Amino acid sequence: KQEVTQIPAALSVPEGENLVLNCSFTDSAIYNLQWFRQDPGKGLTSLLLIQSSQREQTSGRLNASLDKSSGRSTLYIAASQPGDSATYLCAGTTTSGTYKYIFGTGTRLKVLA
Amino acid sequence: GAVVSQHPSRVICKSGTSVKIECRSLDFQATTMFWYRQFPKQSLMLMATSNEGSKATYEQGVEKDKFLINHASLTLSTLTVTSAHPEDSSFYICSARDDGPYQETQYFGPGTRLLVL
């Protein structure tokens, strides 16, 4: 059974720091991988999608990479801001073609002003 | 970008009643939609895969007779929580997979918060 672990579970940093959030799949057979942010009591906001043929995606201060050989993904946040405070979730689909997302345990980020 | 809506956004009901939640893809067709549940301070757990024109596929441990799914059109899936109880209180989120050229892309709805008293 695929399980997804995110490390760290919680993180509190001063504004301006560069951050790395980690996501690890027990089964490295990942087809697509997506990073989301979730604000308290809200739905999901898609940040970056790494499709099956890709290994990395960038959007503004965010960069996500996927190492399919190890089943690990990292989300890099440059020059963090208080507005980045949220829970970050990674989710992956397997190669079975069902396109079902398995979600990670989440990282709660707090960026202090 | 593509949009998925959910209705209602929030619902409070009495124990024993049934609640219907709608998930709509607004500008694309979706043969396949997914229903997730999120308990407080936990991650999302997949409940079932909704397939247009056929029966839904439920994940292990999810009662199909309690969580009825109907996917009657290419843009609408409904989840009905039957005889809801307080332990069913949760945040329900749907996603829809684009049938078009970008089939690898799923779009998530804003979620429905259910509180059963």
PDB file of C-alpha atoms in Angstrom:
ATOM      1  CA  LYS A   1       0.000   0.000   0.000  1.00  0.00           C
ATOM      2  CA  GLN A   2       1.386   3.369  -1.028  1.00  0.00           C
ATOM      3  CA  GLU A   3       2.148   5.692   1.866  1.00  0.00           C
ATOM      4  CA  VAL A   4       3.420   9.226   1.626  1.00  0.00           C
ATOM      5  CA  THR A   5       5.432  10.880   4.379  1.00  0.00           C
ATOM      6  CA  GLN A   6       6.251  14.555   4.565  1.00  0.00           C
ATOM      7  CA  ILE A   7       9.124  15.910   6.584  1.00  0.00           C
ATOM      8  CA  PRO A   8       9.131  18.045   8.593  1.00  0.00           C
ATOM      9  CA  ALA A   9       5.599  17.826   9.953  1.00  0.00           C
ATOM     10  CA  ALA A  10       5.797  21.421  11.122  1.00  0.00           C
ATOM     11  CA  LEU A  11       8.201  24.263  10.510  1.00  0.00           C
ATOM     12  CA  SER A  12       8.494  27.780  11.875  1.00  0.00           C
ATOM     13  CA  VAL A  13      11.016  30.130  10.274  1.00  0.00           C
ATOM     14  CA  PRO A  14      11.773  33.845  10.147  1.00  0.00           C
ATOM     15  CA  GLU A  15      10.840  35.757   7.034  1.00  0.00           C
ATOM     16  CA  GLY A  16      13.354  35.621   4.200  1.00  0.00           C
ATOM     17  CA  GLU A  17      14.652  32.122   4.756  1.00  0.00           C
ATOM     18  CA  ASN A  18      14.908  29.576   1.968  1.00  0.00           C
ATOM     19  CA  LEU A  19      13.028  26.377   2.765  1.00  0.00           C
ATOM     20  CA  VAL A  20      13.014  22.766   1.641  1.00  0.00           C
ATOM     21  CA  LEU A  21       9.998  20.567   2.232  1.00  0.00           C
ATOM     22  CA  ASN A  22      10.338  16.855   1.665  1.00  0.00           C
ATOM     23  CA  CYS A  23       7.916  14.214   0.439  1.00  0.00           C
ATOM     24  CA  SER A  24       8.653  10.484   0.325  1.00  0.00           C
ATOM     25  CA  PHE A  25       6.652   7.648  -1.227  1.00  0.00           C
ATOM     26  CA  THR A  26       6.975   4.041  -0.045  1.00  0.00           C
ATOM     27  CA  ASP A  27       6.371   2.869  -3.611  1.00  0.00           C
ATOM     28  CA  SER A  28       8.574   4.822  -6.016  1.00  0.00           C
ATOM     29  CA  ALA A  29       6.325   4.013  -8.973  1.00  0.00           C
ATOM     30  CA  ILE A  30       4.920   7.526  -9.219  1.00  0.00           C
ATOM     31  CA  TYR A  31       3.259   8.786 -12.355  1.00  0.00           C
ATOM     32  CA  ASN A  32       2.359  12.404 -11.555  1.00  0.00           C
ATOM     33  CA  LEU A  33       3.212  14.436  -8.513  1.00  0.00           C
ATOM     34  CA  GLN A  34       1.535  17.614  -7.374  1.00  0.00           C
ATOM     35  CA  TRP A  35       2.202  20.058  -4.562  1.00  0.00           C
ATOM     36  CA  PHE A  36      -0.669  21.956  -2.933  1.00  0.00           C
ATOM     37  CA  ARG A  37      -1.090  24.506  -0.218  1.00  0.00           C
ATOM     38  CA  GLN A  38      -4.042  24.532   2.098  1.00  0.00           C
ATOM     39  CA  ASP A  39      -4.965  27.478   4.270  1.00  0.00           C
ATOM     40  CA  PRO A  40      -6.843  26.777   7.521  1.00  0.00           C
ATOM     41  CA  GLY A  41     -10.423  25.747   6.849  1.00  0.00           C
ATOM     42  CA  LYS A  42      -9.993  26.098   3.105  1.00  0.00           C
ATOM     43  CA  GLY A  43      -9.650  23.882   0.054  1.00  0.00           C
ATOM     44  CA  LEU A  44      -6.538  23.063  -1.929  1.00  0.00           C
ATOM     45  CA  THR A  45      -4.541  25.464  -4.062  1.00  0.00           C
ATOM     46  CA  SER A  46      -2.442  23.734  -6.694  1.00  0.00           C
ATOM     47  CA  LEU A  47       1.154  24.980  -6.702  1.00  0.00           C
ATOM     48  CA  LEU A  48       3.133  22.795  -9.046  1.00  0.00           C
ATOM     49  CA  LEU A  49       2.407  19.688 -11.110  1.00  0.00           C
ATOM     50  CA  ILE A  50       5.190  17.400 -12.243  1.00  0.00           C
ATOM     51  CA  GLN A  51       3.799  15.259 -15.010  1.00  0.00           C
ATOM     52  CA  SER A  52       4.962  11.797 -15.967  1.00  0.00           C
ATOM     53  CA  SER A  53       7.574  12.973 -18.462  1.00  0.00           C
ATOM     54  CA  GLN A  54       8.952  15.718 -16.234  1.00  0.00           C
ATOM     55  CA  ARG A  55      11.337  15.846 -13.308  1.00  0.00           C
ATOM     56  CA  GLU A  56      11.056  19.457 -12.177  1.00  0.00           C
ATOM     57  CA  GLN A  57       8.737  22.452 -12.239  1.00  0.00           C
ATOM     58  CA  THR A  58       9.219  26.073 -11.252  1.00  0.00           C
ATOM     59  CA  SER A  59       6.786  28.866 -10.554  1.00  0.00           C
ATOM     60  CA  GLY A  60       8.028  32.131  -9.106  1.00  0.00           C
ATOM     61  CA  ARG A  61       9.727  31.454  -5.786  1.00  0.00           C
ATOM     62  CA  LEU A  62       8.718  27.794  -5.837  1.00  0.00           C
ATOM     63  CA  ASN A  63      10.605  24.876  -7.319  1.00  0.00           C
ATOM     64  CA  ALA A  64       9.585  21.246  -7.101  1.00  0.00           C
ATOM     65  CA  SER A  65      11.621  18.257  -8.161  1.00  0.00           C
ATOM     66  CA  LEU A  66      10.905  14.557  -8.330  1.00  0.00           C
ATOM     67  CA  ASP A  67      13.383  11.702  -8.169  1.00  0.00           C
ATOM     68  CA  LYS A  68      11.458   8.702  -9.458  1.00  0.00           C
ATOM     69  CA  SER A  69      14.238   6.258  -8.658  1.00  0.00           C
ATOM     70  CA  SER A  70      13.918   6.975  -4.954  1.00  0.00           C
ATOM     71  CA  GLY A  71      10.291   8.109  -4.788  1.00  0.00           C
ATOM     72  CA  ARG A  72      11.229  11.447  -3.272  1.00  0.00           C
ATOM     73  CA  SER A  73      10.140  14.957  -4.061  1.00  0.00           C
ATOM     74  CA  THR A  74      11.233  18.283  -2.657  1.00  0.00           C
ATOM     75  CA  LEU A  75       9.538  21.654  -2.677  1.00  0.00           C
ATOM     76  CA  TYR A  76      11.916  24.573  -2.464  1.00  0.00           C
ATOM     77  CA  ILE A  77      10.550  27.935  -1.330  1.00  0.00           C
ATOM     78  CA  ALA A  78      12.887  30.862  -1.821  1.00  0.00           C
ATOM     79  CA  ALA A  79      12.833  34.005   0.294  1.00  0.00           C
ATOM     80  CA  SER A  80       9.874  32.927   2.404  1.00  0.00           C
ATOM     81  CA  GLN A  81       7.166  35.441   3.316  1.00  0.00           C
ATOM     82  CA  PRO A  82       4.485  35.476   6.032  1.00  0.00           C
ATOM     83  CA  GLY A  83       1.915  34.911   3.274  1.00  0.00           C
ATOM     84  CA  ASP A  84       3.508  31.529   2.628  1.00  0.00           C
ATOM     85  CA  SER A  85       2.217  30.310   5.992  1.00  0.00           C
ATOM     86  CA  ALA A  86      -0.054  27.342   5.293  1.00  0.00           C
ATOM     87  CA  THR A  87      -0.068  23.558   5.202  1.00  0.00           C
ATOM     88  CA  TYR A  88       1.743  22.111   2.210  1.00  0.00           C
ATOM     89  CA  LEU A  89       0.613  18.781   0.826  1.00  0.00           C
ATOM     90  CA  CYS A  90       2.232  16.589  -1.769  1.00  0.00           C
ATOM     91  CA  ALA A  91       0.209  14.025  -3.671  1.00  0.00           C
ATOM     92  CA  GLY A  92       1.116  11.443  -6.254  1.00  0.00           C
ATOM     93  CA  THR A  93      -0.611   9.129  -8.654  1.00  0.00           C
ATOM     94  CA  THR A  94       0.664   5.647  -9.311  1.00  0.00           C
ATOM     95  CA  THR A  95       1.606   4.156 -12.649  1.00  0.00           C
ATOM     96  CA  SER A  96      -1.507   2.018 -12.653  1.00  0.00           C
ATOM     97  CA  GLY A  97      -3.331   4.591 -14.751  1.00  0.00           C
ATOM     98  CA  THR A  98      -6.139   5.096 -12.299  1.00  0.00           C
ATOM     99  CA  TYR A  99      -4.992   8.645 -11.621  1.00  0.00           C
ATOM    100  CA  LYS A 100      -5.921   8.338  -7.955  1.00  0.00           C
ATOM    101  CA  TYR A 101      -3.991  10.769  -5.803  1.00  0.00           C
ATOM    102  CA  ILE A 102      -2.407   9.547  -2.593  1.00  0.00           C
ATOM    103  CA  PHE A 103      -1.804  12.500  -0.298  1.00  0.00           C
ATOM    104  CA  GLY A 104       1.073  13.073   2.054  1.00  0.00           C
ATOM    105  CA  THR A 105       0.792  13.813   5.733  1.00  0.00           C
ATOM    106  CA  GLY A 106       1.441  17.529   5.218  1.00  0.00           C
ATOM    107  CA  THR A 107       3.919  20.126   6.469  1.00  0.00           C
ATOM    108  CA  ARG A 108       2.523  23.030   8.520  1.00  0.00           C
ATOM    109  CA  LEU A 109       4.612  26.075   7.726  1.00  0.00           C
ATOM    110  CA  LYS A 110       4.661  29.299   9.681  1.00  0.00           C
ATOM    111  CA  VAL A 111       6.753  32.186   8.438  1.00  0.00           C
ATOM    112  CA  LEU A 112       7.310  34.829  11.077  1.00  0.00           C
ATOM    113  CA  ALA A 113       7.435  38.501  10.161  1.00  0.00           C
TER     114      ALA A 113
ATOM    115  CA  GLY B   1      -7.505  27.483 -15.520  1.00  0.00           C
ATOM    116  CA  ALA B   2     -10.182  24.835 -15.257  1.00  0.00           C
ATOM    117  CA  VAL B   3     -12.609  25.217 -12.402  1.00  0.00           C
ATOM    118  CA  VAL B   4     -14.391  22.686 -10.265  1.00  0.00           C
ATOM    119  CA  SER B   5     -17.213  23.812  -8.023  1.00  0.00           C
ATOM    120  CA  GLN B   6     -18.817  22.167  -5.034  1.00  0.00           C
ATOM    121  CA  HIS B   7     -22.199  22.825  -3.537  1.00  0.00           C
ATOM    122  CA  PRO B   8     -22.927  23.445  -0.780  1.00  0.00           C
ATOM    123  CA  SER B   9     -19.745  24.882   0.680  1.00  0.00           C
ATOM    124  CA  ARG B  10     -20.970  24.242   4.191  1.00  0.00           C
ATOM    125  CA  VAL B  11     -23.829  22.190   5.617  1.00  0.00           C
ATOM    126  CA  ILE B  12     -25.094  21.466   9.098  1.00  0.00           C
ATOM    127  CA  CYS B  13     -27.576  18.657   9.563  1.00  0.00           C
ATOM    128  CA  LYS B  14     -29.156  16.555  12.260  1.00  0.00           C
ATOM    129  CA  SER B  15     -28.031  13.021  12.931  1.00  0.00           C
ATOM    130  CA  GLY B  16     -29.923  10.513  10.797  1.00  0.00           C
ATOM    131  CA  THR B  17     -30.564  12.779   7.844  1.00  0.00           C
ATOM    132  CA  SER B  18     -29.029  12.454   4.390  1.00  0.00           C
ATOM    133  CA  VAL B  19     -26.874  15.104   2.782  1.00  0.00           C
ATOM    134  CA  LYS B  20     -26.086  15.509  -0.919  1.00  0.00           C
ATOM    135  CA  ILE B  21     -22.917  17.213  -2.115  1.00  0.00           C
ATOM    136  CA  GLU B  22     -22.458  18.205  -5.742  1.00  0.00           C
ATOM    137  CA  CYS B  23     -19.209  18.404  -7.675  1.00  0.00           C
ATOM    138  CA  ARG B  24     -19.236  20.124 -11.061  1.00  0.00           C
ATOM    139  CA  SER B  25     -16.577  20.648 -13.685  1.00  0.00           C
ATOM    140  CA  LEU B  26     -17.407  24.051 -15.094  1.00  0.00           C
ATOM    141  CA  ASP B  27     -15.497  24.274 -18.356  1.00  0.00           C
ATOM    142  CA  PHE B  28     -14.381  20.777 -19.170  1.00  0.00           C
ATOM    143  CA  GLN B  29     -15.751  17.266 -19.319  1.00  0.00           C
ATOM    144  CA  ALA B  30     -14.769  14.749 -16.696  1.00  0.00           C
ATOM    145  CA  THR B  31     -15.512  11.065 -17.121  1.00  0.00           C
ATOM    146  CA  THR B  32     -13.670  10.449 -13.870  1.00  0.00           C
ATOM    147  CA  MET B  33     -14.039  12.328 -10.609  1.00  0.00           C
ATOM    148  CA  PHE B  34     -12.697  11.543  -7.177  1.00  0.00           C
ATOM    149  CA  TRP B  35     -14.071  12.087  -3.683  1.00  0.00           C
ATOM    150  CA  TYR B  36     -11.784  12.729  -0.720  1.00  0.00           C
ATOM    151  CA  ARG B  37     -12.410  13.231   2.968  1.00  0.00           C
ATOM    152  CA  GLN B  38     -10.291  15.226   5.376  1.00  0.00           C
ATOM    153  CA  PHE B  39     -10.667  15.057   9.142  1.00  0.00           C
ATOM    154  CA  PRO B  40      -9.306  17.911  11.286  1.00  0.00           C
ATOM    155  CA  LYS B  41      -5.528  18.151  11.291  1.00  0.00           C
ATOM    156  CA  GLN B  42      -5.256  15.166   8.967  1.00  0.00           C
ATOM    157  CA  SER B  43      -4.469  14.789   5.305  1.00  0.00           C
ATOM    158  CA  LEU B  44      -6.895  13.941   2.529  1.00  0.00           C
ATOM    159  CA  MET B  45      -8.006  10.355   2.170  1.00  0.00           C
ATOM    160  CA  LEU B  46      -9.445   9.046  -1.067  1.00  0.00           C
ATOM    161  CA  MET B  47     -12.938   7.645  -0.594  1.00  0.00           C
ATOM    162  CA  ALA B  48     -13.995   6.633  -4.065  1.00  0.00           C
ATOM    163  CA  THR B  49     -13.550   7.048  -7.780  1.00  0.00           C
ATOM    164  CA  SER B  50     -16.645   8.236  -9.595  1.00  0.00           C
ATOM    165  CA  ASN B  51     -17.081   7.074 -13.184  1.00  0.00           C
ATOM    166  CA  GLU B  52     -19.635   8.552 -15.553  1.00  0.00           C
ATOM    167  CA  GLY B  53     -22.147   5.939 -16.596  1.00  0.00           C
ATOM    168  CA  SER B  54     -20.887   3.194 -14.327  1.00  0.00           C
ATOM    169  CA  LYS B  55     -20.628   2.292 -10.677  1.00  0.00           C
ATOM    170  CA  ALA B  56     -18.220   4.075  -8.437  1.00  0.00           C
ATOM    171  CA  THR B  57     -15.140   2.306  -7.129  1.00  0.00           C
ATOM    172  CA  TYR B  58     -14.746   2.576  -3.370  1.00  0.00           C
ATOM    173  CA  GLU B  59     -11.540   2.455  -1.373  1.00  0.00           C
ATOM    174  CA  GLN B  60     -11.103  -0.175   1.289  1.00  0.00           C
ATOM    175  CA  GLY B  61     -13.042   0.636   4.429  1.00  0.00           C
ATOM    176  CA  VAL B  62     -15.481   3.055   2.784  1.00  0.00           C
ATOM    177  CA  GLU B  63     -19.094   1.887   2.960  1.00  0.00           C
ATOM    178  CA  LYS B  64     -20.678   2.134  -0.460  1.00  0.00           C
ATOM    179  CA  ASP B  65     -24.208   1.993   0.954  1.00  0.00           C
ATOM    180  CA  LYS B  66     -23.495   4.909   3.233  1.00  0.00           C
ATOM    181  CA  PHE B  67     -21.695   7.103   0.732  1.00  0.00           C
ATOM    182  CA  LEU B  68     -23.753   6.950  -2.444  1.00  0.00           C
ATOM    183  CA  ILE B  69     -22.102   8.300  -5.556  1.00  0.00           C
ATOM    184  CA  ASN B  70     -23.885   9.192  -8.769  1.00  0.00           C
ATOM    185  CA  HIS B  71     -22.057  10.409 -11.866  1.00  0.00           C
ATOM    186  CA  ALA B  72     -24.924  10.969 -14.255  1.00  0.00           C
ATOM    187  CA  SER B  73     -23.249  13.401 -16.635  1.00  0.00           C
ATOM    188  CA  LEU B  74     -19.777  14.331 -17.808  1.00  0.00           C
ATOM    189  CA  THR B  75     -19.779  17.426 -15.630  1.00  0.00           C
ATOM    190  CA  LEU B  76     -21.537  16.365 -12.438  1.00  0.00           C
ATOM    191  CA  SER B  77     -20.891  13.875  -9.675  1.00  0.00           C
ATOM    192  CA  THR B  78     -22.860  13.760  -6.444  1.00  0.00           C
ATOM    193  CA  LEU B  79     -21.956  12.259  -3.085  1.00  0.00           C
ATOM    194  CA  THR B  80     -24.832  11.486  -0.739  1.00  0.00           C
ATOM    195  CA  VAL B  81     -24.021  10.800   2.885  1.00  0.00           C
ATOM    196  CA  THR B  82     -26.927   8.665   4.038  1.00  0.00           C
ATOM    197  CA  SER B  83     -28.108   8.581   7.624  1.00  0.00           C
ATOM    198  CA  ALA B  84     -25.323  10.912   8.640  1.00  0.00           C
ATOM    199  CA  HIS B  85     -23.851  10.675  12.125  1.00  0.00           C
ATOM    200  CA  PRO B  86     -21.518  12.992  14.034  1.00  0.00           C
ATOM    201  CA  GLU B  87     -18.511  10.861  13.061  1.00  0.00           C
ATOM    202  CA  ASP B  88     -19.242  11.704   9.414  1.00  0.00           C
ATOM    203  CA  SER B  89     -18.494  15.359  10.143  1.00  0.00           C
ATOM    204  CA  SER B  90     -15.582  16.179   7.889  1.00  0.00           C
ATOM    205  CA  PHE B  91     -14.319  18.231   4.978  1.00  0.00           C
ATOM    206  CA  TYR B  92     -15.275  16.583   1.681  1.00  0.00           C
ATOM    207  CA  ILE B  93     -13.284  17.518  -1.425  1.00  0.00           C
ATOM    208  CA  CYS B  94     -13.815  16.354  -4.982  1.00  0.00           C
ATOM    209  CA  SER B  95     -11.506  16.429  -7.958  1.00  0.00           C
ATOM    210  CA  ALA B  96     -12.153  16.014 -11.658  1.00  0.00           C
ATOM    211  CA  ARG B  97      -9.841  14.646 -14.313  1.00  0.00           C
ATOM    212  CA  ASP B  98      -9.925  16.524 -17.599  1.00  0.00           C
ATOM    213  CA  ASP B  99     -11.067  14.315 -20.491  1.00  0.00           C
ATOM    214  CA  GLY B 100      -9.321  16.603 -22.960  1.00  0.00           C
ATOM    215  CA  PRO B 101      -5.711  16.587 -24.153  1.00  0.00           C
ATOM    216  CA  TYR B 102      -4.427  17.284 -20.638  1.00  0.00           C
ATOM    217  CA  GLN B 103      -5.696  14.072 -19.088  1.00  0.00           C
ATOM    218  CA  GLU B 104      -2.926  13.995 -16.546  1.00  0.00           C
ATOM    219  CA  THR B 105      -4.353  17.066 -14.894  1.00  0.00           C
ATOM    220  CA  GLN B 106      -6.831  16.923 -12.062  1.00  0.00           C
ATOM    221  CA  TYR B 107      -8.623  19.933 -10.710  1.00  0.00           C
ATOM    222  CA  PHE B 108      -9.835  20.122  -7.140  1.00  0.00           C
ATOM    223  CA  GLY B 109     -13.011  21.664  -5.825  1.00  0.00           C
ATOM    224  CA  PRO B 110     -13.076  24.102  -2.894  1.00  0.00           C
ATOM    225  CA  GLY B 111     -14.513  21.521  -0.512  1.00  0.00           C
ATOM    226  CA  THR B 112     -17.705  21.059   1.486  1.00  0.00           C
ATOM    227  CA  ARG B 113     -17.624  21.204   5.250  1.00  0.00           C
ATOM    228  CA  LEU B 114     -20.189  18.871   6.805  1.00  0.00           C
ATOM    229  CA  LEU B 115     -21.184  19.126  10.448  1.00  0.00           C
ATOM    230  CA  VAL B 116     -23.576  16.517  11.783  1.00  0.00           C
ATOM    231  CA  LEU B 117     -25.177  17.386  15.106  1.00  0.00           C
TER     232      LEU B 117
END
